[in-house]
Tab-separated table of C-alpha atoms in Angstrom:
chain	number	residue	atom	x	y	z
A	1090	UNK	CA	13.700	-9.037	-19.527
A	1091	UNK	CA	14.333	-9.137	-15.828
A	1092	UNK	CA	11.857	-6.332	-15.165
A	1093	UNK	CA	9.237	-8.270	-17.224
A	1094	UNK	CA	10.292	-11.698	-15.643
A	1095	UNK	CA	10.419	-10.271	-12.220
A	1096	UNK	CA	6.768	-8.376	-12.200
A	1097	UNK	CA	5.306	-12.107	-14.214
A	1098	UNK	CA	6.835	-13.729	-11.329
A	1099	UNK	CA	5.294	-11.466	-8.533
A	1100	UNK	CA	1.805	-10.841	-10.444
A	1101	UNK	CA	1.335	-14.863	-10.533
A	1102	UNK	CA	1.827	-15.288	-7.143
A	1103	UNK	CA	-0.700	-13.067	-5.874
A	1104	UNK	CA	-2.943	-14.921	-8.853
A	1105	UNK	CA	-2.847	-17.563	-7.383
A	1106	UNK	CA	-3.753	-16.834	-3.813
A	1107	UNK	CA	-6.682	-14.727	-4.947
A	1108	UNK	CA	-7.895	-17.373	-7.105
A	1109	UNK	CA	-7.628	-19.893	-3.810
A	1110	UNK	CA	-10.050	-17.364	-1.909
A	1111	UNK	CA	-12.391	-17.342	-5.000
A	1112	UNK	CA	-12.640	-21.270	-5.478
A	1113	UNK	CA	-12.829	-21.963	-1.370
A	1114	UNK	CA	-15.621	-19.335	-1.063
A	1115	UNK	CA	-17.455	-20.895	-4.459
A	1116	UNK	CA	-17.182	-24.225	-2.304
A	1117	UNK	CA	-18.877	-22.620	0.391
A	1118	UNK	CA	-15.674	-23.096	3.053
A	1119	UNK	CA	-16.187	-19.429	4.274
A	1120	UNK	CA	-19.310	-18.060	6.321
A	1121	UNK	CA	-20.796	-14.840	5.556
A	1122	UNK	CA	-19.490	-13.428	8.963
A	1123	UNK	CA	-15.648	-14.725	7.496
A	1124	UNK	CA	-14.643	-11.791	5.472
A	1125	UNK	CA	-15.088	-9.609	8.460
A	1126	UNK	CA	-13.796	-11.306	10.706
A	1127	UNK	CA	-10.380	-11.669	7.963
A	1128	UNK	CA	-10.474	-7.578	7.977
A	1129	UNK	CA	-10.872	-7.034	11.973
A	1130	UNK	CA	-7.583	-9.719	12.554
A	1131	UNK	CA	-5.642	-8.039	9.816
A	1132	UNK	CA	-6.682	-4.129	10.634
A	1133	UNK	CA	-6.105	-4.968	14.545
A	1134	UNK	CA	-3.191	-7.572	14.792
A	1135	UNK	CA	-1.954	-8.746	11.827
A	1136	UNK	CA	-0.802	-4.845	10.206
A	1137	UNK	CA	0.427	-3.584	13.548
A	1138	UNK	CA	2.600	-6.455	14.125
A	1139	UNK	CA	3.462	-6.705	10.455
A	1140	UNK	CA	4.651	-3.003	10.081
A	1141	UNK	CA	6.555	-2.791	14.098
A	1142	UNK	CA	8.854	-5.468	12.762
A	1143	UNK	CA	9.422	-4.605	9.176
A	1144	UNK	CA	10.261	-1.441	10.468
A	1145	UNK	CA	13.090	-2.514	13.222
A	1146	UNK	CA	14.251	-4.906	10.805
A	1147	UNK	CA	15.195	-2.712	7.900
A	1148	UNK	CA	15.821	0.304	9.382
A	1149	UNK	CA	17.963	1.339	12.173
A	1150	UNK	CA	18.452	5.223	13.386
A	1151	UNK	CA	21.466	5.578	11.211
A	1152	UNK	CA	19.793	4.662	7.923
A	1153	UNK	CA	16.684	6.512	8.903
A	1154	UNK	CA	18.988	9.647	8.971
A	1155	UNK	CA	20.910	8.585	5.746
A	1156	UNK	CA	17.767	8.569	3.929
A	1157	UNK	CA	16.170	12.186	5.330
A	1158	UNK	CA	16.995	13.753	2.180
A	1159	UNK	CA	15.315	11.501	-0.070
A	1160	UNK	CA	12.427	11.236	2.159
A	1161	UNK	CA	11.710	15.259	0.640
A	1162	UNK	CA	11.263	14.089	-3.255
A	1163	UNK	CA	8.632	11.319	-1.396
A	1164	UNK	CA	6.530	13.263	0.551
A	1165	UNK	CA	6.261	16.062	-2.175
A	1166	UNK	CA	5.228	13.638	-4.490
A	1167	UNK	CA	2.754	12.306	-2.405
A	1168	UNK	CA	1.372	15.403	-1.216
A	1169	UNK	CA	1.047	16.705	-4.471
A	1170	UNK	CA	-0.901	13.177	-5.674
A	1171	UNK	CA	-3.344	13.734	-2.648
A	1172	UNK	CA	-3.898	17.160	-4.539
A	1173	UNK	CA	-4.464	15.774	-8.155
A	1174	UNK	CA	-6.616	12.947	-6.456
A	1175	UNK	CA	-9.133	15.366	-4.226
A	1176	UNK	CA	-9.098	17.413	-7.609
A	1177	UNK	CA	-10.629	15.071	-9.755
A	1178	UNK	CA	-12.509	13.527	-7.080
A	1179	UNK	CA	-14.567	16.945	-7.314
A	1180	UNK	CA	-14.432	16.952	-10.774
A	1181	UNK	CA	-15.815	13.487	-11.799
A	1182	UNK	CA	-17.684	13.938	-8.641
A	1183	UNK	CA	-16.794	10.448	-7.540
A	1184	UNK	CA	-19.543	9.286	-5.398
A	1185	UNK	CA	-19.260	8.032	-1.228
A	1186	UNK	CA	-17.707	5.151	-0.735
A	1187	UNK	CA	-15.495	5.042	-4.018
A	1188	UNK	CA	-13.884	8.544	-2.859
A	1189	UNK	CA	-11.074	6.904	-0.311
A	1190	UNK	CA	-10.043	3.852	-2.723
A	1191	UNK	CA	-10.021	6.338	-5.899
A	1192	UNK	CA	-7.355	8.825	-3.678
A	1193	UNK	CA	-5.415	6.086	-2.025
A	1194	UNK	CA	-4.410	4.336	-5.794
A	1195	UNK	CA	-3.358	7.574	-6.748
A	1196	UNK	CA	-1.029	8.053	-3.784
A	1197	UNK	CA	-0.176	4.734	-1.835
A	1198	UNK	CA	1.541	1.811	-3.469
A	1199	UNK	CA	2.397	-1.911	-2.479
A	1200	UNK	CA	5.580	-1.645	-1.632
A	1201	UNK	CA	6.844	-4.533	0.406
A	1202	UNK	CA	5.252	-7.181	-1.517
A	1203	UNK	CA	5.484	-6.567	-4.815
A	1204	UNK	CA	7.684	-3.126	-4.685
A	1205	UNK	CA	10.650	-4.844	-2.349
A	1206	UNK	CA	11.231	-8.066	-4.335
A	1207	UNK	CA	11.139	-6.475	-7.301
A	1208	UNK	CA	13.310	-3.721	-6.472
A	1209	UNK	CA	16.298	-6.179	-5.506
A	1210	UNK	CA	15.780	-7.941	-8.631
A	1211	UNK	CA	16.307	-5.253	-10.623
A	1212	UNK	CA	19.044	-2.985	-8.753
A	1213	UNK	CA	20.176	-5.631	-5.901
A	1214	UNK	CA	21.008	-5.154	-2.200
A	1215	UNK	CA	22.798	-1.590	-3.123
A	1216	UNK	CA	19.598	-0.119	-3.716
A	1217	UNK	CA	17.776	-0.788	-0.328
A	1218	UNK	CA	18.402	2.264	1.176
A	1219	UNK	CA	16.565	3.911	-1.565
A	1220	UNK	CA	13.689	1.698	-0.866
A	1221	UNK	CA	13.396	2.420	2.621
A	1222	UNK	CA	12.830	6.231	1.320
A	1223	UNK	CA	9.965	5.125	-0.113
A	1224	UNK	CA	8.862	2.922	2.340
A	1225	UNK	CA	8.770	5.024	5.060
A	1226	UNK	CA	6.789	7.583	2.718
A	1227	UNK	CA	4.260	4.787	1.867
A	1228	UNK	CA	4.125	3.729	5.163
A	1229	UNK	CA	3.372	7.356	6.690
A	1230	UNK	CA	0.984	8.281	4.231
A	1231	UNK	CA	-1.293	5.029	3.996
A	1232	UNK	CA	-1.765	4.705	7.922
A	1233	UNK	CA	-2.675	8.306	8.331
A	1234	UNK	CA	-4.052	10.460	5.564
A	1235	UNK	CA	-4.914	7.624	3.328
A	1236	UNK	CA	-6.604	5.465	6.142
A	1237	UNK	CA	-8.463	8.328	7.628
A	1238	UNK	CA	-9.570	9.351	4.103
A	1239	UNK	CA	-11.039	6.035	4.162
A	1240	UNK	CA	-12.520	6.125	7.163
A	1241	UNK	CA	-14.009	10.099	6.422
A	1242	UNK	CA	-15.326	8.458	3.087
A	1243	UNK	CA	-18.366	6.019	5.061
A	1244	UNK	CA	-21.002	6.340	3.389
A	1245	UNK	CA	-23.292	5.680	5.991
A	1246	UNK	CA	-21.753	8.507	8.154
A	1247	UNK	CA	-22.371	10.911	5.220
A	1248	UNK	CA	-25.814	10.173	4.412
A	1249	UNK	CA	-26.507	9.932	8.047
A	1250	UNK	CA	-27.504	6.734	8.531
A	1251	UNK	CA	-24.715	5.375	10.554
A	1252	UNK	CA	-23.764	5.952	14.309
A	1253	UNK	CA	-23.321	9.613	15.587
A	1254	UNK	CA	-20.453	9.534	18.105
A	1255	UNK	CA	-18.038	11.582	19.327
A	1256	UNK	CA	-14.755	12.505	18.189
A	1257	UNK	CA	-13.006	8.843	17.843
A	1258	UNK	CA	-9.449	8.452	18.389
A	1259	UNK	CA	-8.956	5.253	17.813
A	1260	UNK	CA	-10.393	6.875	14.177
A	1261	UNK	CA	-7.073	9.127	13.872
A	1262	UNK	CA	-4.822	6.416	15.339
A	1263	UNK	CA	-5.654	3.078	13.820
A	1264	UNK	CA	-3.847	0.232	15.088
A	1265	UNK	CA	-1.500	0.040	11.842
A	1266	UNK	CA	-0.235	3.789	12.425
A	1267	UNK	CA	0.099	2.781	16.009
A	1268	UNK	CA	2.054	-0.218	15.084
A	1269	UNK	CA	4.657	2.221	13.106
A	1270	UNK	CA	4.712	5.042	15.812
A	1271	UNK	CA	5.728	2.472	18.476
A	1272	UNK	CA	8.482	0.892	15.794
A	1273	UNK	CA	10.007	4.553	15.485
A	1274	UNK	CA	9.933	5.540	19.385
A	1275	UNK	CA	11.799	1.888	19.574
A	1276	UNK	CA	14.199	3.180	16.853
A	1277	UNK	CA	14.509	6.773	17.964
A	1278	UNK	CA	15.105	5.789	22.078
A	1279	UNK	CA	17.792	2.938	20.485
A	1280	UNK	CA	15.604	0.439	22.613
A	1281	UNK	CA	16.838	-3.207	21.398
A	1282	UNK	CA	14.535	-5.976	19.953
A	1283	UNK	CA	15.462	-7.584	16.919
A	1284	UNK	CA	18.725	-8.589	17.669
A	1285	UNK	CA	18.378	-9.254	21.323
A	1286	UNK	CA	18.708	-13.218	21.546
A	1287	UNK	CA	16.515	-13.865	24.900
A	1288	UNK	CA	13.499	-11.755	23.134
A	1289	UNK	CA	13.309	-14.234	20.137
A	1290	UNK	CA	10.389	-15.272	21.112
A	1291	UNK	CA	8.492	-12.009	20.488
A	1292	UNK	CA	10.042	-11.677	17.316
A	1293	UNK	CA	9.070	-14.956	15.743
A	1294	UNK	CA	5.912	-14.376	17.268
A	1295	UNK	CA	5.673	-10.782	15.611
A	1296	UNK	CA	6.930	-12.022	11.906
A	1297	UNK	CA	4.576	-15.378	12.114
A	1298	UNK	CA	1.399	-12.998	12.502
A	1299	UNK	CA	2.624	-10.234	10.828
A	1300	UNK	CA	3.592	-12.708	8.026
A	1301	UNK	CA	-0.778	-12.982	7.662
A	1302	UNK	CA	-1.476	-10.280	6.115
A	1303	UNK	CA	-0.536	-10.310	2.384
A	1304	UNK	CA	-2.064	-14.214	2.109
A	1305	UNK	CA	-5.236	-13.004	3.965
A	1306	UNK	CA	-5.489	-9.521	2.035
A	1307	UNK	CA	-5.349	-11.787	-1.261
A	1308	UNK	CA	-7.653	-14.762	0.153
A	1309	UNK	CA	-9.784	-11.694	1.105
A	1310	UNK	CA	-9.976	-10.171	-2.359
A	1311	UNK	CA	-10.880	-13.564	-3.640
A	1312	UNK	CA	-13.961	-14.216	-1.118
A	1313	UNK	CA	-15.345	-10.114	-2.769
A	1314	UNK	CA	-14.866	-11.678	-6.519
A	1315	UNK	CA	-16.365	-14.674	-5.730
A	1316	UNK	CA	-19.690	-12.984	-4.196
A	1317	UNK	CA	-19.668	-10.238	-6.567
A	1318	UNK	CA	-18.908	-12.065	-9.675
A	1319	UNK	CA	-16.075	-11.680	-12.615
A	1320	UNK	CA	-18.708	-9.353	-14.061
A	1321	UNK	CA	-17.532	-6.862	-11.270
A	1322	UNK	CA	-14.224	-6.536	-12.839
A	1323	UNK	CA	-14.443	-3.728	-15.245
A	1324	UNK	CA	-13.331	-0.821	-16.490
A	1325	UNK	CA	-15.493	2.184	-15.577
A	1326	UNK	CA	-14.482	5.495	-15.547
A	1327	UNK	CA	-13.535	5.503	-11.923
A	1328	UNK	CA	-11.574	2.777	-12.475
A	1329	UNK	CA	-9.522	4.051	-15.607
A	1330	UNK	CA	-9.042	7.409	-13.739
A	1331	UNK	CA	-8.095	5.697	-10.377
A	1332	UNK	CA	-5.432	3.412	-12.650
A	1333	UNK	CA	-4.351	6.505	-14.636
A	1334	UNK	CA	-3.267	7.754	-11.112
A	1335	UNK	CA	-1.206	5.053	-10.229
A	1336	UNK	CA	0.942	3.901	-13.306
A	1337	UNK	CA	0.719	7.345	-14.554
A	1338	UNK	CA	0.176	10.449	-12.663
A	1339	UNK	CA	2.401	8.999	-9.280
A	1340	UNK	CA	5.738	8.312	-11.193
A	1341	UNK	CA	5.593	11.467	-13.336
A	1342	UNK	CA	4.540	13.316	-9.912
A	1343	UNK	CA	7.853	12.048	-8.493
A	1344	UNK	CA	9.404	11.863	-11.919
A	1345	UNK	CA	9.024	15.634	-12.095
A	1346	UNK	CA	10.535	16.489	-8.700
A	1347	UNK	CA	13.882	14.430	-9.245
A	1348	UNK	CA	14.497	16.357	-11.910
A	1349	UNK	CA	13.630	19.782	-10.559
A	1350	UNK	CA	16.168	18.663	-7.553
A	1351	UNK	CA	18.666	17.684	-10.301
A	1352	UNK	CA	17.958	21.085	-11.934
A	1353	UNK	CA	18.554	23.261	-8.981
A	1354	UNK	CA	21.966	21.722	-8.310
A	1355	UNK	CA	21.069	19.238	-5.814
A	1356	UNK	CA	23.067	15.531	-6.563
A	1357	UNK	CA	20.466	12.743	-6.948
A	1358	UNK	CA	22.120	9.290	-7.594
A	1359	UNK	CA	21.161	7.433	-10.546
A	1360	UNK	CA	19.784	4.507	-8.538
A	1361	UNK	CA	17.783	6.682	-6.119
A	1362	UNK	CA	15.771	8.219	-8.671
A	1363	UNK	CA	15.068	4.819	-11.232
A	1364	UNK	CA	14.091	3.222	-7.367
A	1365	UNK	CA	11.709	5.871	-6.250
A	1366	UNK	CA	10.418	5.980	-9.138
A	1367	UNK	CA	9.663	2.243	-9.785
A	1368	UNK	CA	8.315	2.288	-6.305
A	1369	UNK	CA	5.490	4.776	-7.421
A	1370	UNK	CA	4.512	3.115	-10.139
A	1371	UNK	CA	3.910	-0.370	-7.836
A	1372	UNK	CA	0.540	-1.527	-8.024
A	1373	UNK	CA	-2.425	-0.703	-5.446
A	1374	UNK	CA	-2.662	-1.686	-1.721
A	1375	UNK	CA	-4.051	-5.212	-1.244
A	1376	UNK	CA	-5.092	-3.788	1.708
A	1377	UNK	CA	-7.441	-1.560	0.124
A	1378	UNK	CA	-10.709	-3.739	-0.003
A	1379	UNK	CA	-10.322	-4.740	4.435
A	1380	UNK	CA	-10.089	-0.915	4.563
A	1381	UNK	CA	-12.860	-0.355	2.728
A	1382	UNK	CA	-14.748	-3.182	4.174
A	1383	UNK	CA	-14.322	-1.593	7.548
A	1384	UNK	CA	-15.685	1.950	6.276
A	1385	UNK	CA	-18.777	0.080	5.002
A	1386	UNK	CA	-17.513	1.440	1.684
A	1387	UNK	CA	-17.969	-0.140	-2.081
A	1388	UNK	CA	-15.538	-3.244	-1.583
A	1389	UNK	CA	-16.262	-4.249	-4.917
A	1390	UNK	CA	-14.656	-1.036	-6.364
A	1391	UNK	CA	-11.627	-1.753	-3.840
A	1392	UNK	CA	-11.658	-4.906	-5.335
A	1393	UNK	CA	-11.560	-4.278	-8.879
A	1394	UNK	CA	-8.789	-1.550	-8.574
A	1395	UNK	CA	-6.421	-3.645	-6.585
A	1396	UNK	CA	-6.824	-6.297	-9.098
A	1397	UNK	CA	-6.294	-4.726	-12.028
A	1398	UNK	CA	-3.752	-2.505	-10.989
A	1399	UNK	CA	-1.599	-6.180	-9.957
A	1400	UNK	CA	-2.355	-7.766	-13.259
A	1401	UNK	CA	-1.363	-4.409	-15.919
A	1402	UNK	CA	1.617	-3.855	-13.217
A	1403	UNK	CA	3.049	-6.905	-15.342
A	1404	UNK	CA	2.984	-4.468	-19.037
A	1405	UNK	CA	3.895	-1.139	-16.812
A	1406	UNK	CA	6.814	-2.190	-15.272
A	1407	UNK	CA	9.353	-3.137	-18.498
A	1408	UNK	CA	8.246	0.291	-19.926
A	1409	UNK	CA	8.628	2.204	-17.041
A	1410	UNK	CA	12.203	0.840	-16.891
A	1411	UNK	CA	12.498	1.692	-20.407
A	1412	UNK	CA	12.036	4.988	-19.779
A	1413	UNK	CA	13.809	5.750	-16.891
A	1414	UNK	CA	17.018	4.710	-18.376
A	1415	UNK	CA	18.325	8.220	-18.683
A	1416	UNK	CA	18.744	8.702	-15.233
């Protein structure tokens, strides 16, 4: 019941910002230039910001290396879910602009906003470390295979209709992956910021914009329904596939290598393995429409995935944690 009252709890939350952005953009608060201008402040200050301090504040160097062995069961389940995802992306021959949402639901989950709360719900404060496993893996792999798959995936670039430039670095090194690299070198170098009183400033400053981005990713989500209509909600086949990845394929992925670790002799707490894997089966970015917005890709996909990825999260989690009570 905690599980179930937990996810309810979490899932009606994000309801109800959503459903704010809908009704204000029905009302006609929001401009057409608004949404963009929402996805250049989140993609260019609000993330950065938002993932320098999360980092510093729940890791340290000493937990970082306390966690390196988990980190191994994270990565190979997310390498192998990039795998599955480009698979079936040739398969089904998902078309432009659907290709970098479809792999990124497959492999990159919402982990601090829905994955953290619920995790101390359900395991409490003893867990955490196990968390920050995942996190870091999420982290990694969203800001720099899964955003540049996004950015690859422009439509207009592949059917040659959008700007020919050179090789863009600011392309490989968006300013969310920049955001983490800097919170590492902090970590790594032992450079103080968090706890250093006279900088206080720059940390409240940090958290208060960082603290934008989940309300404005919702709001965001909300402004796409409300132009495209409930009748954009559906489920295609992209859709079902894209969802099968998530509450599916990514836990049994991870699922799979816990117990091939546990197999070939190597000790894998009970708590590590129910957290990783209830951090794989988290719902979708809510990030995932801004990044598609900003590879001129199909937002109303993005859109449609998140959301119904957040709502069914409320049925997946109680039976995921019904079946990972063997562990």
């Amino acid at each position: 019941m905690t599980a179930l009252y937990t996810s309810v709890q979490s899932i009606l939350t994000i309801v109800l910002i959503i459903a704010l952005g809908y009704i204000l953009q029905k009302k006609g608060w929001f401009d057409e230039a608004f949404g963009g201008t929402i996805s250049t402040l989140l993609m260019k200050v609000a993330l950065p910001a938002s993932i320098f301090i999360s980092v510093l504040e729940r890791l340290t160097l000493s937990k970082l290396i306390s966690i390196s062995s988990g980190l191994v069961y994270g990565f190979g389940a997310v390498i192998l879910g990039y795998i599955v995802a480009f698979a079936l992306v040739k398969l089904l021959k998902v078309r432009p602009g659907r290709r970098g949402t479809f792999i990124n639901m497959f492999v990159n989950a919402n982990t601090i906003f829905i994955g953290l709360p619920l995790n101390l719900a359900l395991f409490g404060d003893k867990a955490t470390p196990y968390f920050l496993t995942y996190y870091v893996v999420n982290t990694v792999s969203t800001w720099t295979l899964g955003a540049f798959i996004m950015s690859w995936d422009d439509p207009t670039k592949i059917a040659g209709t959008g700007e020919k430039t050179s090789f863009n670095w600011k392309k490989l090194l968006p300013a969310p992956l920049v955001g983490f690299i800097v919170a590492l070198v902090f970590l790594l170098l032992n450079i103080p910021f968090v706890n250093v009183g006279w900088l206080g400033f720059a940390k409240n400053t940090l958290d208060y914009v960082g603290s934008l981005v989940t309300p404005l990713s919702l709001i965001y989500i909300g402004i796409i329904l409300a132009k495209a209509g409930f009748g954009a909600i559906k489920f295609d086949r992209d859709s079902i596939v894209a969802l099968i990845g998530r509450f599916i394929v990514a836990p049994l992925l991870i699922t799979a290598l816990i117990v091939m670790g546990i197999h070939s002799g190597f000790n894998v707490p009970s708590l590590e393995a129910k957290t990783l894997i209830i951090q794989a089966s988290a719902p979708g970015l809510a990030v995932l429409p801004i990044l598609a917005n900003q590879a001129h890709a199909d937002e109303e996909y993005a859109t449609n995935v998140v959301t119904l990825s957040t709502v069914l999260f409320a049925i997946v989690v109680p039976i995921v944690m019904m079946l990972i009570q063997g562990f």
